[in-house]
Each structure stands twice: as C-alpha cells, then as structure tokens.
Amino acid sequence: MTIPLPKLDLLPGQKLTLPGFLILCFTAVIVHRDYKAFRSLGPGGTPSTIPGYVRVKILSLFKLKDPYSPIPVPKGFRPQYGFLSSVRIPRRVGPRPEVDGIAPHRQLTQICSKDAFASLSSAISVFAAVPNNKLVLGTSCFEKHGTGLFSLAPLTRTCKGEICHAHASDGSLHMTLHPQDAATVLLRGWGERHPLARGGWFSRFVPSGFLMVYAPRTEQELEVVTEIIRAAAWFVSGQTICTSKEEEQRRDSGCVMEEDEGEEEGEEKVMEGYPIAHAQIPQMTS
C-alpha cells in the first residue's frame, strides 16, 4: 500500500512537497545558526547585517585553505630579509587557539584577560608616544572601529598606513608583516594568515602579508607580541621603531638606516603592497 505524500500550497499554481518543505526548514535553521555565529563575532570591517553576512559568505568561497603556510619572498623583493629572527621569536607554548570568521576575523579560545589587553594597548601606545617614530593612534581603517597604529609616512601600502590594530573582544591583533617575518610568526605558532590574504585582486581587502597574531596570555608572550608589532611598524614605515623614549637616543649612533642608494627620484617604491626600497635591518645589541 502506498501512502501519497501531501503537497503544500506555495504560490498559486505551485506545489511544495513535504520533502521539499523539510529541506527548506532544515536549510533555514542552518543559515539562522550560521548568521548568529557571524553576529557573535562582534563588530568588524563588515556590518553585522544580512547584506554583510551575504557578502562574507561570498568571500568565504575564496578563503585560504591553509592559513598556516607562509608565502615565499617574491623574486627581486627588497629587502630579502625581515626584521625578526628565530632567536628573538621563540616557539609559542601550547596548541593554536580556535579562530573563525573573515570580517570579522576573531580568536575564539585562549582569549586574554582585561588586564592583559590593557597591557597590550599600553604597549601599542608607547610606539606612538615616541615623536621620531612618526606613528599615531587612530580608528582602525580595516576594522572601521577600535584603535589602530598608523605610520604618518608609510613606505608599504596599507589602508591609510595602518600598521596594526588589536581586538578588545579577544586580545588578538591584525597587522601587515614582511613576508619573511610573516613566515617566522606562522612557523613558530604565533599567528595565522587572514583568510583573504591571497595577494593579487584580494589586496583590495587586505595586504598579502596581513596576519592575525594571537592574544598574549602572559607577560612573556606580551614581550614577543610587542616585538612582532615592532616588526610590522618597521615594515610599514620603513624605519626602525623605538620602543621607549630612552631608546630613541640610539638613533644618533645609527639606529635608523637610510633607504637603499641608487633609487631614481620619483621611482615607484610600492609593488603589490610591498616596498621596493626599504630601511635596512639594524644590528641587534645584547
């Protein structure tokens, strides 16, 4: 004996079968949960609205499959070497935190405390407090809210010279790094690439060296993260950044190097989001 499935009126002249209705309901539940998860990430560069959600879902079709693999230093890229070294950047303790989203892109686990975030914010402010650094604090250009650190005379093209910004909701940061420094951060477990940091056409959203650096959980981790911020500031601004007013005095002894000689006046110095000419790497002092 066969029991016919009922048909539900959808529109005049159209019928919706029960299986179709159940699939529609199931899809609606999944989309609703996904939309709530999108909104739970908090404010970001994309509005927490239905159009914003749709935009992010479309962009997610092109996100990186492996955010932990570094990109090679492009041929002819100068400088070939970054600011960081494996000696100064130890391996991060423990597993990586869970991360989700595109815009916003947030850390879900291992979130730092309010006191730790206050210390992080203070460390960022110190860079802007040194006049010769030529850095300022302002509203993040990438996030459209929250505080970002900017270079007044950027050598690397980013969103209005933004170096980094920190997220108050989790303590993580986004910043733009030299490709070799990005590799150091990735391989030593301190961060991951932004899902859209693919370069090329996607550079209109974020630079190819755009990384999330995980929230510092301890004072020791804050020291490492501060050094990574310093590397980002060096890359974007084209000069070595002092971390305190006392250290600024070292500039008189060659802390800041001049740009590479031989550049023709007016020659293009920015290529695919990275500088062609750049400040040289200072020698480390013990």
Coordinates of C-alpha atoms in Angstrom, one line a residue:
M1 CA 0.0 0.0 0.0
T2 CA 1.4 3.4 -1.0
I3 CA 0.6 6.5 1.0
P4 CA 0.8 9.6 -1.2
L5 CA 2.9 12.5 0.3
P6 CA 0.9 15.6 0.8
K7 CA 1.6 18.7 -1.2
L8 CA 1.6 22.2 0.3
D9 CA 0.4 25.3 -1.4
L10 CA 3.4 27.6 -2.1
L11 CA 2.1 30.0 -4.6
P12 CA -0.9 29.9 -6.9
G13 CA -0.3 27.2 -9.4
Q14 CA 2.7 25.8 -7.5
K15 CA 3.0 22.9 -5.0
L16 CA 5.7 22.2 -2.4
T17 CA 6.1 18.6 -1.4
L18 CA 6.7 17.5 2.1
P19 CA 10.4 16.5 1.5
G20 CA 11.0 19.9 -0.2
F21 CA 9.4 21.6 2.8
L22 CA 11.5 19.7 5.3
I23 CA 14.7 20.6 3.3
L24 CA 13.7 24.2 3.2
C25 CA 13.1 24.2 7.0
F26 CA 16.4 22.4 7.6
T27 CA 18.3 24.9 5.4
A28 CA 16.6 27.9 7.2
V29 CA 17.8 26.5 10.6
I30 CA 21.4 26.1 9.4
V31 CA 21.5 29.5 7.9
H32 CA 20.0 31.1 11.0
R33 CA 22.6 29.4 13.2
D34 CA 25.4 30.5 10.9
Y35 CA 24.1 34.0 10.9
K36 CA 24.0 34.1 14.7
A37 CA 27.6 32.8 14.8
F38 CA 28.6 35.6 12.4
R39 CA 27.0 38.2 14.6
S40 CA 28.5 36.7 17.8
L41 CA 32.0 37.5 16.5
G42 CA 31.2 41.2 17.2
P43 CA 31.7 44.3 15.1
G44 CA 34.3 44.2 12.3
G45 CA 35.0 45.6 8.9
T46 CA 31.7 44.2 7.6
P47 CA 28.4 45.3 9.1
S48 CA 26.6 42.7 11.3
T49 CA 23.6 42.8 8.9
I50 CA 22.1 40.3 6.5
P51 CA 23.8 42.1 3.5
G52 CA 27.0 42.0 5.4
Y53 CA 26.6 38.3 6.1
V54 CA 25.9 37.5 2.5
R55 CA 29.0 39.4 1.4
V56 CA 31.1 37.5 3.9
K57 CA 29.7 34.2 2.7
I58 CA 30.5 35.0 -0.9
L59 CA 34.1 36.0 0.1
S60 CA 34.4 32.7 2.0
L61 CA 34.4 30.9 -1.2
F62 CA 37.8 32.3 -1.9
K63 CA 39.4 32.0 1.5
L64 CA 42.8 30.4 2.0
K65 CA 42.7 26.6 2.5
D66 CA 45.8 26.6 4.7
P67 CA 46.3 29.8 6.8
Y68 CA 49.5 28.4 8.4
S69 CA 51.7 28.1 5.3
P70 CA 53.9 31.1 4.7
I71 CA 54.3 32.7 1.3
P72 CA 57.8 32.8 -0.3
V73 CA 59.6 36.1 -0.5
P74 CA 58.9 37.4 -4.1
K75 CA 61.8 37.4 -6.5
G76 CA 63.6 40.8 -6.6
F77 CA 61.9 41.8 -3.4
R78 CA 63.8 44.2 -1.2
P79 CA 64.8 43.8 1.5
Q80 CA 65.1 40.0 1.2
Y81 CA 65.3 39.6 4.9
G82 CA 62.8 40.6 7.6
F83 CA 63.2 42.3 10.9
L84 CA 62.6 39.3 13.2
S85 CA 64.8 36.2 13.8
S86 CA 64.2 32.8 15.3
V87 CA 66.4 33.8 18.2
R88 CA 64.1 36.7 19.2
I89 CA 60.9 34.8 18.5
P90 CA 60.6 31.5 20.4
R91 CA 58.1 28.9 19.7
R92 CA 54.7 29.6 21.2
V93 CA 53.7 27.3 24.0
G94 CA 50.7 25.1 23.6
P95 CA 48.3 24.5 20.7
R96 CA 47.0 27.2 18.4
P97 CA 43.7 28.8 19.5
E98 CA 40.5 28.3 17.6
V99 CA 39.8 31.1 15.1
D100 CA 36.7 31.8 13.0
G101 CA 35.4 34.4 10.5
I102 CA 36.6 36.6 7.8
A103 CA 35.3 40.1 8.6
P104 CA 35.2 40.0 11.5
H105 CA 38.1 37.5 11.9
R106 CA 38.3 36.6 15.6
Q107 CA 40.0 34.3 18.1
L108 CA 37.5 32.1 19.9
T109 CA 39.7 30.3 22.6
Q110 CA 42.7 31.3 24.7
I111 CA 41.3 34.8 25.0
C112 CA 43.4 37.2 27.1
S113 CA 42.2 38.9 30.3
K114 CA 41.2 42.5 30.6
D115 CA 44.4 43.3 32.4
A116 CA 46.4 41.6 29.7
F117 CA 44.6 43.6 27.0
A118 CA 45.2 46.8 28.9
S119 CA 48.9 45.9 28.9
L120 CA 48.8 45.2 25.2
S121 CA 47.1 48.5 24.5
S122 CA 49.7 50.3 26.6
A123 CA 52.5 48.7 24.7
I124 CA 51.0 49.8 21.4
S125 CA 50.6 53.4 22.7
V126 CA 54.3 53.5 23.6
F127 CA 55.2 53.3 20.0
A128 CA 53.1 56.3 19.2
A129 CA 54.4 58.2 22.2
V130 CA 58.0 58.4 20.7
P131 CA 57.9 61.5 18.4
N132 CA 60.6 60.3 16.0
N133 CA 58.7 57.1 15.3
K134 CA 56.2 59.2 13.3
L135 CA 53.4 56.9 14.4
V136 CA 49.9 57.9 15.6
L137 CA 46.9 56.2 17.1
G138 CA 43.5 56.4 15.3
T139 CA 40.4 54.5 14.4
S140 CA 41.4 51.3 12.5
C141 CA 41.0 51.7 8.8
F142 CA 40.5 47.9 8.3
E143 CA 38.0 47.4 11.1
K144 CA 36.3 50.8 10.9
H145 CA 36.2 50.9 14.7
G146 CA 38.7 50.3 17.5
T147 CA 42.2 51.7 17.8
G148 CA 44.9 51.2 15.3
L149 CA 48.5 52.2 15.0
F150 CA 49.4 54.2 11.9
S151 CA 52.5 55.4 10.1
L152 CA 52.5 59.1 9.2
A153 CA 54.9 58.4 6.3
P154 CA 54.3 54.8 5.2
L155 CA 56.6 53.1 2.7
T156 CA 54.5 50.0 2.4
R157 CA 51.0 50.5 1.1
T158 CA 48.3 49.5 3.6
C159 CA 44.9 51.0 4.5
K160 CA 45.9 54.6 5.2
G161 CA 49.2 53.5 6.6
E162 CA 47.7 51.2 9.2
I163 CA 50.3 49.0 11.0
C164 CA 48.1 47.0 13.3
H165 CA 45.0 47.0 15.4
A166 CA 44.0 45.0 18.5
H167 CA 40.6 43.4 19.2
A168 CA 39.2 44.2 22.6
S169 CA 36.9 41.2 22.4
D170 CA 39.6 38.6 22.4
G171 CA 43.0 40.4 22.5
S172 CA 44.2 39.2 19.1
L173 CA 45.7 41.6 16.6
H174 CA 45.9 42.1 12.8
M175 CA 49.0 43.5 11.2
T176 CA 51.0 43.6 8.0
L177 CA 54.4 42.0 8.0
H178 CA 57.4 41.5 5.7
P179 CA 56.9 38.0 4.1
Q180 CA 59.9 36.6 5.9
D181 CA 58.7 37.9 9.3
A182 CA 55.2 36.5 8.5
A183 CA 56.9 33.1 7.9
T184 CA 58.6 33.4 11.3
V185 CA 55.3 34.2 13.0
L186 CA 53.5 31.4 11.3
L187 CA 56.1 28.6 11.7
R188 CA 56.6 29.4 15.4
G189 CA 52.9 29.3 16.1
W190 CA 52.2 33.0 17.0
G191 CA 49.6 33.6 14.4
E192 CA 48.0 32.8 11.1
R193 CA 47.2 34.4 7.7
H194 CA 44.0 36.3 7.2
P195 CA 41.6 34.1 5.1
L196 CA 41.7 36.7 2.3
A197 CA 45.5 37.4 2.4
R198 CA 46.0 35.8 -1.1
G199 CA 47.5 38.8 -2.8
G200 CA 46.6 39.9 -6.3
W201 CA 43.0 41.1 -6.7
F202 CA 42.3 40.3 -3.0
S203 CA 44.8 43.0 -2.0
R204 CA 41.9 45.5 -2.2
F205 CA 40.6 43.9 1.0
V206 CA 43.8 43.1 2.9
P207 CA 47.6 43.0 2.0
S208 CA 49.1 39.6 1.2
G209 CA 51.2 39.9 4.4
F210 CA 48.2 40.5 6.6
L211 CA 48.2 38.2 9.7
M212 CA 46.3 37.6 12.8
V213 CA 48.7 37.5 15.8
Y214 CA 47.2 35.6 18.7
A215 CA 46.3 37.3 22.0
P216 CA 49.2 37.4 24.5
R217 CA 48.4 35.3 27.7
T218 CA 51.4 36.1 29.8
E219 CA 53.9 38.9 30.3
Q220 CA 56.5 36.8 28.4
E221 CA 54.1 36.5 25.4
L222 CA 53.4 40.2 25.5
E223 CA 57.1 40.9 25.1
V224 CA 57.1 38.6 22.0
V225 CA 53.9 40.2 20.5
T226 CA 55.4 43.7 21.1
E227 CA 58.4 42.7 19.1
I228 CA 56.2 41.4 16.3
I229 CA 54.3 44.8 16.4
R230 CA 57.7 46.5 16.1
A231 CA 58.5 44.4 13.1
A232 CA 55.2 45.4 11.4
A233 CA 55.9 49.1 12.2
W234 CA 59.4 48.7 10.7
F235 CA 57.9 47.2 7.5
V236 CA 55.1 49.7 7.0
S237 CA 57.0 52.8 8.0
G238 CA 60.4 51.9 6.5
Q239 CA 62.3 52.8 9.6
T240 CA 63.4 51.1 12.9
I241 CA 60.9 51.8 15.6
C242 CA 62.0 52.7 19.1
T243 CA 60.0 51.1 22.0
S244 CA 60.8 53.8 24.5
K245 CA 61.9 57.4 24.7
E246 CA 65.3 56.3 26.2
E247 CA 65.9 54.0 23.2
E248 CA 65.3 56.9 20.9
Q249 CA 68.7 58.3 21.8
R250 CA 70.3 55.3 19.9
R251 CA 69.2 56.9 16.6
D252 CA 72.2 59.2 16.8
S253 CA 74.5 56.1 16.6
G254 CA 72.9 54.6 13.5
C255 CA 69.7 53.0 14.8
V256 CA 67.9 54.1 11.7
M257 CA 69.4 53.5 8.3
E258 CA 68.8 55.4 5.1
E259 CA 67.0 53.8 2.2
D260 CA 68.9 51.9 -0.4
E261 CA 71.1 54.1 -2.6
G262 CA 70.6 54.2 -6.3
E263 CA 66.9 54.8 -6.4
E264 CA 65.9 57.3 -9.0
E265 CA 64.0 60.3 -7.8
G266 CA 60.3 59.7 -8.3
E267 CA 60.8 56.0 -8.9
E268 CA 57.8 53.8 -7.9
K269 CA 58.6 52.3 -4.4
V270 CA 55.5 50.2 -3.9
M271 CA 54.7 47.0 -5.7
E272 CA 51.8 44.7 -4.9
G273 CA 51.6 46.0 -1.4
Y274 CA 55.3 45.7 -0.6
P275 CA 58.1 48.3 -0.8
I276 CA 60.9 48.1 -3.3
A277 CA 63.2 50.2 -1.3
H278 CA 63.2 49.9 2.5
A279 CA 65.1 50.7 5.6
Q280 CA 68.0 48.3 6.3
I281 CA 68.0 45.9 9.3
P282 CA 69.8 47.2 12.3
Q283 CA 72.3 45.0 14.1
M284 CA 71.0 43.5 17.3
T285 CA 72.6 44.5 20.6
S286 CA 72.6 42.4 23.7

